[in-house]
Amino acid sequence: MLFLGKCNQLLQVPLLQQLTVAATIGFRFYSSDLEFEIKKITKIINDHPFPDQPIHPKLSQIIPSTTISTSFVENVLGHLFASHSNGLKAFEFFKFSLQFSQFCPTSDAFEKTLHILTRMRNFNKAWELIEEIHKTHPSLLTLKSMSIMLSRIAKFQSFEETLEAFQKLEDKFSDHKQFGTDECNLLLRAFCTQRQMKEAKSVFNKLYSRFSPTTKTMNILLLGFKESGDVTSVELFYHEMIRRGFKPNIVTYNIRIDSYCKRGIAHNTTYAQQLFDEIPKRNLLPDSGVYNALMNAFIRSRDIDSATKLMDEMEANNLLHDNITFHTMFSGLMKSTGIDGVLELYHKMISRNFVPKSETVVMLMKLFCKNHEVDDAMGFWRYLIDKGYCPHSHVVDVLVRSLYSHGRVEEAFDCSLQILERGRHLSKTCFRVLERHLEMGNEDKLKKLNKMIKNLQTVIPPSKGHASGISSVI
């Protein structure tokens, strides 16, 4: 009816306007339909029983060859990344897409696939992907993909292994040319974001002769000191930057403001505000990162009103609230207004179709369950699943325990199945809770659960803390 109404409106305007309006209407419908298809396919991939059934036949069935395009593949991978999909499924989808001649792989598609694999610590598959792309599409090997690989290896592996990876990437990425400032900055960032300042300093001294430091280099090291909670070192290094002739930028102020709401100096919001007010005087525009930093300072000082006003000011300046904004405000509201204030912001977030990151999801689920808001907890779970998101194991643990404590056994079992069907392991804690409630009178359900766990282990071995099932129920 809406479409017919729009068509009738066309009859009341000149021909040129008719064509313009018609094109606009058509584009809106096309965009809406495409977005719907992308979400539907993402959900089918996440829901696909893995590894009980191979995924390629299913992909061939649900994705017509005419649908495959660069934009389509990038969007599906983006949705899989945002939903914390099983990395092997994303990898299979990417390889499936390569079969079609009309699909020209892009850096974006490659980087998303690499990010999903490294996030689940599957470095063997990540290196396999890099080797394949190096042979077929070497131009896709970018600084961003290098950053993804190094940051994850620095987080989960040793200092020596990270340096070895850097050398290995140099062979693949540089076409036998020595890495320069940009590449060395990436290695520094990998250690600084993990608060490994001893390692960062060692790398800086080791590579100093190979590159010329820039303001970006200095900001990376400044960030490392900030992440380490060493406010004094932040200010000392900032003045060292100035002395060496480096010009501070908006990122520099973001880091300095944020440092004043960390442990060390007692939440100096006055100085943080002064730094914020100094930004326009240097002809710089505050971005979301700076607002979030000052907001964090207010929250840590229990000044929820100032933080709320800052959130409103962001909207007035057309700056989107991101996950850091919501997480910071939720943390403050939990300590000040409690569950009521959190629920108000939570419903505002949901109304915008915003899906928070894992840390925020875990925090909200714990809060709902602790306050016996089980309906809200289940509503949040369904919202995440409908969005194609695969919740973190901590979320499952908290929800399952809460559901069982309220006698909602069937829902707890169903939530556990949904995780396994999406190719994610259950934790030992969650499995023990399920086992304890299912072994008396629900042996069939326990057998089904155990079988799914065993099948999943054939392709994704469980890591420490994951359930390995029990052989006695088979």
mmCIF file of C-alpha atoms in Angstrom, residues 10 13 50 72 75 87 113 162 251 261 305 318 326 355 358 373:
data_model
loop_
_atom_site.group_PDB
_atom_site.id
_atom_site.type_symbol
_atom_site.label_atom_id
_atom_site.label_comp_id
_atom_site.label_asym_id
_atom_site.label_seq_id
_atom_site.Cartn_x
_atom_site.Cartn_y
_atom_site.Cartn_z
ATOM 1 C CA LEU A 10 4.059 10.606 -9.013
ATOM 2 C CA VAL A 13 4.279 16.060 -10.429
ATOM 3 C CA PHE A 50 28.330 -27.540 12.257
ATOM 4 C CA PHE A 72 27.315 -8.694 -1.079
ATOM 5 C CA ASN A 75 28.335 -7.249 3.834
ATOM 6 C CA GLY A 87 35.517 -18.388 12.095
ATOM 7 C CA THR A 113 37.834 -13.140 7.175
ATOM 8 C CA THR A 162 55.403 -11.982 17.436
ATOM 9 C CA VAL A 251 44.479 11.517 19.206
ATOM 10 C CA CYS A 261 40.404 8.835 34.650
ATOM 11 C CA ASP A 305 24.735 13.992 35.439
ATOM 12 C CA ASN A 318 25.861 14.469 15.228
ATOM 13 C CA PHE A 326 27.109 2.715 25.913
ATOM 14 C CA VAL A 355 24.289 -4.582 19.001
ATOM 15 C CA SER A 358 30.874 -8.942 24.061
ATOM 16 C CA GLU A 373 15.008 -9.801 35.525
#
